[in-house]
Amino acid sequence: MCPQTARARRPAMPAIGYFGTGAPTPLYFAASKETIMAEKGVSVAFAEGTGSFLVLLAMAEQQGLFGKYGVEVRSVAVKGATVPRLTADMPLGMIGEPAALLQTAEGADLRLVASFSDIKLSGHLVARPGIKTPEDLRGKRLGARVIGAGLWISTILALEQLALDPRRDEITILPVGNPIQIFRALEQGEIDGALVSAAQSRELQAKGFAVLLKDYPPNISSFGGGLVVSNGFLSTNRDVVAQVVHALLEALALCLGGQNKAKVRRAFNAALSITDEETAASSLAELRRKPYPSLAPLAKMQKVISIHDPRVLNVSVVDLIDDQFVRKFDEDGELDALYAAYR
C-alpha cells in the first residue's frame, strides 16, 4: 500500500453529501481561499444522472473511503440544464469530459486527472405519437440535458446513425435537464423526441411513443467521465487530490471486484436510480480498470462539441490531461493491490 501522508494519519472525518447517509450540507466558507479547502474539506460537483462514473462517488461516500484516506468530501449535485462549473469553493468535479472541454473553452484552467468511464452510444431514441420514421424528425425538437455535453453528444451520434444532420435537417436540440426532466418533457409534449433509457422507453411505448433507434454498431464511444480539478487548487493541494483519487480508485476496485454486489446495487440506485441488474451490468462494463485520461477520445469529443461551440477547438487536450496520480498508483502497484483485495 502507498505510504499515507501526515494528513492521512489524522482521525478520519465523516464524508457527507447527496450520496451519503447524512443530510447534504451547503458550503459557506470563503471562495477566494483555496488553502481553506485542505483544512475544512473539499467540495466535489457532479451533474445528476450523467453517467456510470458517478457510481464511484456514491460508493466512496457510502463506504467511507474518503475518510479512510484522510479527506472530507462534500458532493454537491448540480441540477437541471446546467454544466457543473468548478470554482475556488468547488474545485473538483466528477463530471463528463465534454463539460470540462466546454469550461476550458470559456477560459477555465482545469485538469482531467482520471477518466473513469468510456460511455458507449446506447439508449432508445424515442419520438412522440405521430412521428413514425426518422425522416419525420426533420424540423422537430429533441431534448438533452445540456447543449454540448454528454447526452447532447450521444444524441448527435444517434442522429448520425439515422443519416440525419441537425443543421441540414433543422432539428433543434433543447437543454431540458436530467433524465427524469427529459421524460416529463416528452410526456407533456414540450419536445418531440429524445434519447432515453430502455426502461423509460418501455413506459413511453405503452403511451404510444415510437422507438426510432435502439440498436447500434458495437463500441461507438460517446463520451467519458472522470475527476476534473481546478489547476489552482491542484497546484497547492496535491496531497488532497491524491487522497480523493485514491478513494475513487478503491471504489472502482470494489465495483469491479464482483464480490460486493449488494453494495454495488446500492451505489447504482443512489447515483443513477438504477435497480435492475442488466442495466447495472451494462454500466459497470463502461468503467475503465486503469483510468488514464486519453488524448484520442478527448479529440473526438472536441470535434463533435465544436458543432455547438467552435471555441472548443482552441483547447489543448494535451494540456488538459494530468495523469500523475493514476500513474503513481499504477506504477507503485497500489492499483493492482486494490483489485487483489476485492477479488
Short mmCIF file of C-alpha atoms in Angstrom, two decimals:
data_model
loop_
_atom_site.label_atom_id
_atom_site.label_comp_id
_atom_site.label_asym_id
_atom_site.label_seq_id
_atom_site.Cartn_x
_atom_site.Cartn_y
_atom_site.Cartn_z
CA MET A 1 0.00 0.00 0.00
CA CYS A 2 1.14 3.55 -0.63
CA PRO A 3 2.50 5.38 2.43
CA GLN A 4 -0.02 7.78 3.88
CA THR A 5 0.63 11.48 4.22
CA ALA A 6 0.57 13.21 7.61
CA ARG A 7 -2.99 14.30 6.87
CA ALA A 8 -4.00 10.73 6.02
CA ARG A 9 -2.92 9.64 9.51
CA ARG A 10 -5.28 12.09 11.22
CA PRO A 11 -8.61 10.78 12.56
CA ALA A 12 -10.98 10.33 9.62
CA MET A 13 -13.64 12.98 9.11
CA PRO A 14 -17.07 11.76 8.00
CA ALA A 15 -17.86 12.26 4.34
CA ILE A 16 -21.24 13.83 3.78
CA GLY A 17 -23.24 14.63 0.70
CA TYR A 18 -26.10 13.69 -1.53
CA PHE A 19 -24.93 10.08 -1.90
CA GLY A 20 -24.19 9.57 1.79
CA THR A 21 -26.48 8.57 4.60
CA GLY A 22 -26.49 12.01 6.20
CA ALA A 23 -28.27 15.15 5.03
CA PRO A 24 -26.42 17.28 2.45
CA THR A 25 -24.67 20.29 3.89
CA PRO A 26 -24.19 23.55 1.96
CA LEU A 27 -20.79 25.22 1.91
CA TYR A 28 -20.31 28.80 3.07
CA PHE A 29 -16.57 29.28 3.53
CA ALA A 30 -14.63 31.91 1.59
CA ALA A 31 -14.32 31.24 -2.13
CA SER A 32 -11.01 33.06 -2.50
CA LYS A 33 -9.04 30.94 -0.01
CA GLU A 34 -8.15 27.69 -1.73
CA THR A 35 -5.94 26.57 1.15
CA ILE A 36 -9.04 26.53 3.37
CA MET A 37 -10.31 23.60 1.34
CA ALA A 38 -7.45 21.39 2.52
CA GLU A 39 -8.28 22.19 6.17
CA LYS A 40 -12.08 22.05 6.11
CA GLY A 41 -12.71 19.53 3.37
CA VAL A 42 -13.23 19.75 -0.35
CA SER A 43 -16.37 20.12 -2.40
CA VAL A 44 -16.95 17.92 -5.45
CA ALA A 45 -19.56 18.88 -8.04
CA PHE A 46 -21.49 16.32 -10.03
CA ALA A 47 -24.34 16.52 -12.50
CA GLU A 48 -27.30 14.28 -11.79
CA GLY A 49 -27.68 11.16 -13.91
CA THR A 50 -24.79 11.87 -16.27
CA GLY A 51 -23.04 8.52 -16.39
CA SER A 52 -21.68 5.33 -14.88
CA PHE A 53 -18.66 7.10 -13.35
CA LEU A 54 -20.96 8.63 -10.72
CA VAL A 55 -21.37 5.23 -9.07
CA LEU A 56 -17.77 5.60 -7.84
CA LEU A 57 -18.58 8.81 -5.98
CA ALA A 58 -21.61 7.14 -4.41
CA MET A 59 -19.61 4.05 -3.48
CA ALA A 60 -16.77 6.07 -1.95
CA GLU A 61 -19.21 8.04 0.18
CA GLN A 62 -21.33 5.10 1.26
CA GLN A 63 -18.28 3.03 2.28
CA GLY A 64 -16.43 5.89 3.98
CA LEU A 65 -13.47 5.67 1.61
CA PHE A 66 -12.73 9.39 1.58
CA GLY A 67 -12.48 9.40 5.36
CA LYS A 68 -10.30 6.29 5.18
CA TYR A 69 -7.69 8.30 3.25
CA GLY A 70 -7.99 11.35 5.47
CA VAL A 71 -10.04 13.75 3.39
CA GLU A 72 -13.52 15.11 3.94
CA VAL A 73 -15.52 15.30 0.71
CA ARG A 74 -18.84 17.00 0.19
CA SER A 75 -20.64 16.08 -3.02
CA VAL A 76 -22.84 18.81 -4.48
CA ALA A 77 -25.47 17.94 -7.06
CA VAL A 78 -25.81 20.36 -9.97
CA LYS A 79 -29.38 20.04 -11.17
CA GLY A 80 -31.22 20.95 -14.33
CA ALA A 81 -29.85 22.10 -17.67
CA THR A 82 -26.59 23.39 -16.22
CA VAL A 83 -22.95 22.42 -16.75
CA PRO A 84 -21.21 21.90 -13.37
CA ARG A 85 -18.67 24.71 -13.03
CA LEU A 86 -15.56 24.39 -10.92
CA THR A 87 -14.72 27.36 -8.74
CA ALA A 88 -12.47 28.21 -5.82
CA ASP A 89 -15.03 26.85 -3.36
CA MET A 90 -15.94 23.87 -5.56
CA PRO A 91 -12.59 22.95 -7.12
CA LEU A 92 -13.26 19.30 -8.00
CA GLY A 93 -15.86 17.71 -10.22
CA MET A 94 -16.95 14.20 -11.08
CA ILE A 95 -18.24 15.34 -14.44
CA GLY A 96 -18.46 14.43 -18.07
CA GLU A 97 -15.34 15.22 -20.03
CA PRO A 98 -17.35 17.32 -22.51
CA ALA A 99 -18.24 19.64 -19.61
CA ALA A 100 -14.52 20.03 -18.87
CA LEU A 101 -13.84 20.89 -22.51
CA LEU A 102 -16.65 23.46 -22.56
CA GLN A 103 -15.41 25.18 -19.40
CA THR A 104 -11.83 25.23 -20.64
CA ALA A 105 -13.00 26.80 -23.90
CA GLU A 106 -14.53 29.57 -21.77
CA GLY A 107 -11.21 30.23 -20.06
CA ALA A 108 -11.20 27.92 -17.02
CA ASP A 109 -7.86 26.36 -16.09
CA LEU A 110 -8.73 22.70 -15.43
CA ARG A 111 -7.01 19.33 -15.35
CA LEU A 112 -8.52 15.93 -16.06
CA VAL A 113 -6.75 13.70 -13.54
CA ALA A 114 -8.69 10.44 -14.03
CA SER A 115 -11.00 9.16 -16.75
CA PHE A 116 -13.18 6.56 -15.06
CA SER A 117 -15.64 5.61 -17.78
CA ASP A 118 -15.98 5.21 -21.51
CA ILE A 119 -19.69 5.66 -22.11
CA LYS A 120 -20.88 3.90 -25.23
CA LEU A 121 -23.61 5.10 -27.55
CA SER A 122 -26.74 3.41 -26.24
CA GLY A 123 -30.34 4.01 -25.25
CA HIS A 124 -33.52 4.35 -27.27
CA LEU A 125 -34.24 7.34 -29.48
CA VAL A 126 -37.98 7.78 -28.98
CA ALA A 127 -40.43 10.16 -30.57
CA ARG A 128 -43.94 11.32 -29.70
CA PRO A 129 -47.04 9.73 -31.22
CA GLY A 130 -47.42 10.73 -34.87
CA ILE A 131 -43.68 10.53 -35.60
CA LYS A 132 -43.11 7.13 -37.17
CA THR A 133 -39.91 7.34 -39.24
CA PRO A 134 -36.51 9.03 -38.86
CA GLU A 135 -37.45 11.39 -41.71
CA ASP A 136 -40.35 12.66 -39.56
CA LEU A 137 -37.79 14.16 -37.15
CA ARG A 138 -36.88 16.87 -39.64
CA GLY A 139 -37.83 20.25 -38.26
CA LYS A 140 -38.59 18.79 -34.81
CA ARG A 141 -37.34 19.42 -31.27
CA LEU A 142 -35.26 16.92 -29.32
CA GLY A 143 -34.21 17.17 -25.70
CA ALA A 144 -30.85 16.75 -23.96
CA ARG A 145 -29.52 17.66 -20.56
CA VAL A 146 -27.15 20.46 -21.63
CA ILE A 147 -26.15 21.64 -25.08
CA GLY A 148 -22.62 20.49 -25.90
CA ALA A 149 -22.34 17.98 -23.05
CA GLY A 150 -22.54 14.19 -22.85
CA LEU A 151 -26.17 13.37 -23.66
CA TRP A 152 -26.14 16.01 -26.38
CA ILE A 153 -23.14 14.27 -27.98
CA SER A 154 -24.94 10.92 -27.76
CA THR A 155 -27.98 12.47 -29.44
CA ILE A 156 -25.86 13.86 -32.29
CA LEU A 157 -24.25 10.45 -32.79
CA ALA A 158 -27.64 8.70 -32.72
CA LEU A 159 -28.95 11.06 -35.38
CA GLU A 160 -25.89 10.23 -37.49
CA GLN A 161 -26.89 6.57 -37.32
CA LEU A 162 -30.20 7.60 -38.93
CA ALA A 163 -28.41 9.67 -41.60
CA LEU A 164 -29.77 12.85 -40.06
CA ASP A 165 -27.86 16.10 -39.51
CA PRO A 166 -29.27 18.67 -37.06
CA ARG A 167 -28.26 21.66 -39.20
CA ARG A 168 -29.25 20.30 -42.57
CA ASP A 169 -32.47 18.76 -41.29
CA GLU A 170 -33.35 21.68 -38.99
CA ILE A 171 -33.53 19.53 -35.88
CA THR A 172 -33.34 21.62 -32.71
CA ILE A 173 -31.84 20.09 -29.56
CA LEU A 174 -33.07 21.87 -26.45
CA PRO A 175 -31.49 21.89 -22.96
CA VAL A 176 -34.06 20.22 -20.72
CA GLY A 177 -32.31 18.80 -17.66
CA ASN A 178 -31.76 15.38 -16.15
CA PRO A 179 -33.26 12.14 -17.50
CA ILE A 180 -36.40 12.48 -15.36
CA GLN A 181 -36.98 16.02 -16.61
CA ILE A 182 -36.48 14.85 -20.20
CA PHE A 183 -39.02 12.07 -19.66
CA ARG A 184 -41.55 14.57 -18.34
CA ALA A 185 -40.90 16.95 -21.21
CA LEU A 186 -41.69 14.13 -23.65
CA GLU A 187 -44.89 13.26 -21.81
CA GLN A 188 -46.02 16.88 -21.76
CA GLY A 189 -45.24 17.48 -25.45
CA GLU A 190 -42.58 20.10 -24.76
CA ILE A 191 -40.17 18.19 -27.03
CA ASP A 192 -40.79 15.77 -29.88
CA GLY A 193 -38.12 13.18 -29.10
CA ALA A 194 -35.11 12.27 -27.01
CA LEU A 195 -32.57 9.59 -26.23
CA VAL A 196 -33.80 7.74 -23.14
CA SER A 197 -33.02 4.57 -21.20
CA ALA A 198 -34.56 1.25 -22.16
CA ALA A 199 -36.72 1.33 -19.01
CA GLN A 200 -38.05 4.81 -19.83
CA SER A 201 -38.60 3.71 -23.42
CA ARG A 202 -40.86 0.86 -22.31
CA GLU A 203 -43.03 3.28 -20.35
CA LEU A 204 -43.24 5.68 -23.28
CA GLN A 205 -44.04 2.94 -25.79
CA ALA A 206 -47.02 1.98 -23.65
CA LYS A 207 -48.24 5.56 -24.17
CA GLY A 208 -47.91 5.42 -27.96
CA PHE A 209 -44.36 6.73 -28.42
CA ALA A 210 -42.29 5.24 -31.23
CA VAL A 211 -38.73 3.88 -30.98
CA LEU A 212 -36.76 5.13 -33.97
CA LEU A 213 -33.39 3.70 -32.94
CA LYS A 214 -32.23 1.22 -30.31
CA ASP A 215 -29.52 -0.89 -31.95
CA TYR A 216 -26.04 0.43 -32.65
CA PRO A 217 -22.78 -0.85 -34.08
CA PRO A 218 -20.62 -2.12 -31.20
CA ASN A 219 -18.12 0.05 -29.35
CA ILE A 220 -19.15 3.51 -30.52
CA SER A 221 -17.81 5.73 -27.74
CA SER A 222 -19.95 8.72 -26.91
CA PHE A 223 -18.17 10.49 -24.07
CA GLY A 224 -16.07 9.90 -20.98
CA GLY A 225 -16.45 10.94 -17.40
CA GLY A 226 -13.98 11.40 -14.60
CA LEU A 227 -12.38 13.58 -11.97
CA VAL A 228 -11.61 17.13 -13.05
CA VAL A 229 -9.73 19.59 -10.83
CA SER A 230 -9.14 23.32 -10.88
CA ASN A 231 -5.44 23.77 -11.61
CA GLY A 232 -5.22 26.48 -8.97
CA PHE A 233 -6.39 24.05 -6.31
CA LEU A 234 -4.22 21.25 -7.70
CA SER A 235 -1.06 23.33 -7.53
CA THR A 236 -1.45 23.97 -3.78
CA ASN A 237 -3.27 20.82 -2.62
CA ARG A 238 -1.73 17.87 -4.44
CA ASP A 239 -1.97 15.67 -1.34
CA VAL A 240 -5.73 16.27 -1.11
CA VAL A 241 -6.24 15.45 -4.79
CA ALA A 242 -4.13 12.30 -4.35
CA GLN A 243 -6.33 11.22 -1.43
CA VAL A 244 -9.52 11.78 -3.43
CA VAL A 245 -8.12 9.82 -6.38
CA HIS A 246 -7.02 7.02 -4.03
CA ALA A 247 -10.53 6.72 -2.57
CA LEU A 248 -12.14 6.68 -6.02
CA LEU A 249 -9.69 4.01 -7.22
CA GLU A 250 -10.68 1.83 -4.28
CA ALA A 251 -14.34 2.43 -5.14
CA LEU A 252 -13.53 1.35 -8.70
CA ALA A 253 -11.87 -1.85 -7.49
CA LEU A 254 -14.81 -2.54 -5.19
CA CYS A 255 -17.31 -2.10 -8.03
CA LEU A 256 -15.39 -4.29 -10.47
CA GLY A 257 -14.35 -6.94 -7.96
CA GLY A 258 -17.59 -8.90 -8.20
CA GLN A 259 -17.82 -9.82 -4.50
CA ASN A 260 -19.86 -6.89 -3.23
CA LYS A 261 -22.98 -6.99 -5.39
CA ALA A 262 -25.30 -5.62 -2.72
CA LYS A 263 -23.04 -2.61 -2.15
CA VAL A 264 -22.76 -2.04 -5.91
CA ARG A 265 -26.55 -2.20 -6.33
CA ARG A 266 -26.99 0.31 -3.53
CA ALA A 267 -24.47 2.68 -5.10
CA PHE A 268 -26.12 2.43 -8.53
CA ASN A 269 -29.50 3.15 -7.00
CA ALA A 270 -28.15 6.21 -5.18
CA ALA A 271 -26.15 7.57 -8.10
CA LEU A 272 -28.32 6.78 -11.10
CA SER A 273 -31.60 5.33 -9.78
CA ILE A 274 -30.66 2.03 -11.44
CA THR A 275 -32.19 -1.01 -9.77
CA ASP A 276 -32.19 -3.74 -12.43
CA GLU A 277 -29.13 -5.94 -12.77
CA GLU A 278 -28.99 -5.81 -16.58
CA THR A 279 -28.67 -2.03 -16.68
CA ALA A 280 -26.19 -2.05 -13.80
CA ALA A 281 -24.05 -4.66 -15.56
CA SER A 282 -24.05 -2.60 -18.76
CA SER A 283 -22.96 0.48 -16.81
CA LEU A 284 -20.24 -1.45 -14.96
CA ALA A 285 -18.82 -2.51 -18.33
CA GLU A 286 -18.23 1.18 -19.11
CA LEU A 287 -15.86 1.63 -16.15
CA ARG A 288 -12.15 1.61 -17.00
CA ARG A 289 -9.86 -0.62 -14.93
CA LYS A 290 -6.93 1.75 -15.42
CA PRO A 291 -8.45 5.22 -15.64
CA TYR A 292 -5.73 7.08 -17.50
CA PRO A 293 -7.04 10.13 -19.39
CA SER A 294 -6.53 9.63 -23.13
CA LEU A 295 -5.97 12.06 -25.98
CA ALA A 296 -7.92 10.29 -28.75
CA PRO A 297 -11.35 10.21 -27.04
CA LEU A 298 -11.00 13.84 -25.96
CA ALA A 299 -10.13 14.89 -29.51
CA LYS A 300 -13.20 13.07 -30.81
CA MET A 301 -15.44 14.77 -28.25
CA GLN A 302 -13.83 18.10 -29.08
CA LYS A 303 -14.73 17.71 -32.77
CA VAL A 304 -18.40 16.93 -32.06
CA ILE A 305 -18.75 19.72 -29.48
CA SER A 306 -17.35 22.23 -31.99
CA ILE A 307 -20.66 21.94 -33.88
CA HIS A 308 -22.15 23.84 -30.95
CA ASP A 309 -19.16 25.88 -29.76
CA PRO A 310 -16.23 26.35 -32.19
CA ARG A 311 -14.12 27.80 -29.38
CA VAL A 312 -13.57 24.30 -28.06
CA LEU A 313 -11.20 23.65 -30.98
CA ASN A 314 -8.78 26.10 -29.35
CA VAL A 315 -8.47 23.89 -26.27
CA SER A 316 -5.21 21.94 -25.99
CA VAL A 317 -6.32 18.48 -24.89
CA VAL A 318 -2.67 17.69 -24.13
CA ASP A 319 -2.61 20.46 -21.52
CA LEU A 320 -5.98 19.37 -20.12
CA ILE A 321 -4.64 15.93 -19.18
CA ASP A 322 -2.71 15.32 -15.94
CA ASP A 323 -2.30 11.60 -15.24
CA GLN A 324 0.30 11.90 -12.47
CA PHE A 325 -1.93 10.41 -9.77
CA VAL A 326 -3.26 7.44 -11.71
CA ARG A 327 0.24 6.76 -12.99
CA LYS A 328 1.74 6.86 -9.49
CA PHE A 329 -0.83 4.47 -8.02
CA ASP A 330 -0.46 2.19 -11.03
CA GLU A 331 3.34 2.12 -11.15
CA ASP A 332 3.61 1.76 -7.35
CA GLY A 333 1.44 -1.36 -7.54
CA GLU A 334 -1.29 0.18 -5.40
CA LEU A 335 -3.95 -0.13 -8.11
CA ASP A 336 -3.23 -3.85 -8.56
CA ALA A 337 -3.27 -4.29 -4.78
CA LEU A 338 -6.73 -2.72 -4.59
CA TYR A 339 -8.06 -5.07 -7.24
CA ALA A 340 -6.48 -8.05 -5.49
CA ALA A 341 -8.14 -7.04 -2.21
CA TYR A 342 -11.62 -7.17 -3.76
CA ARG A 343 -11.26 -10.27 -5.92
#
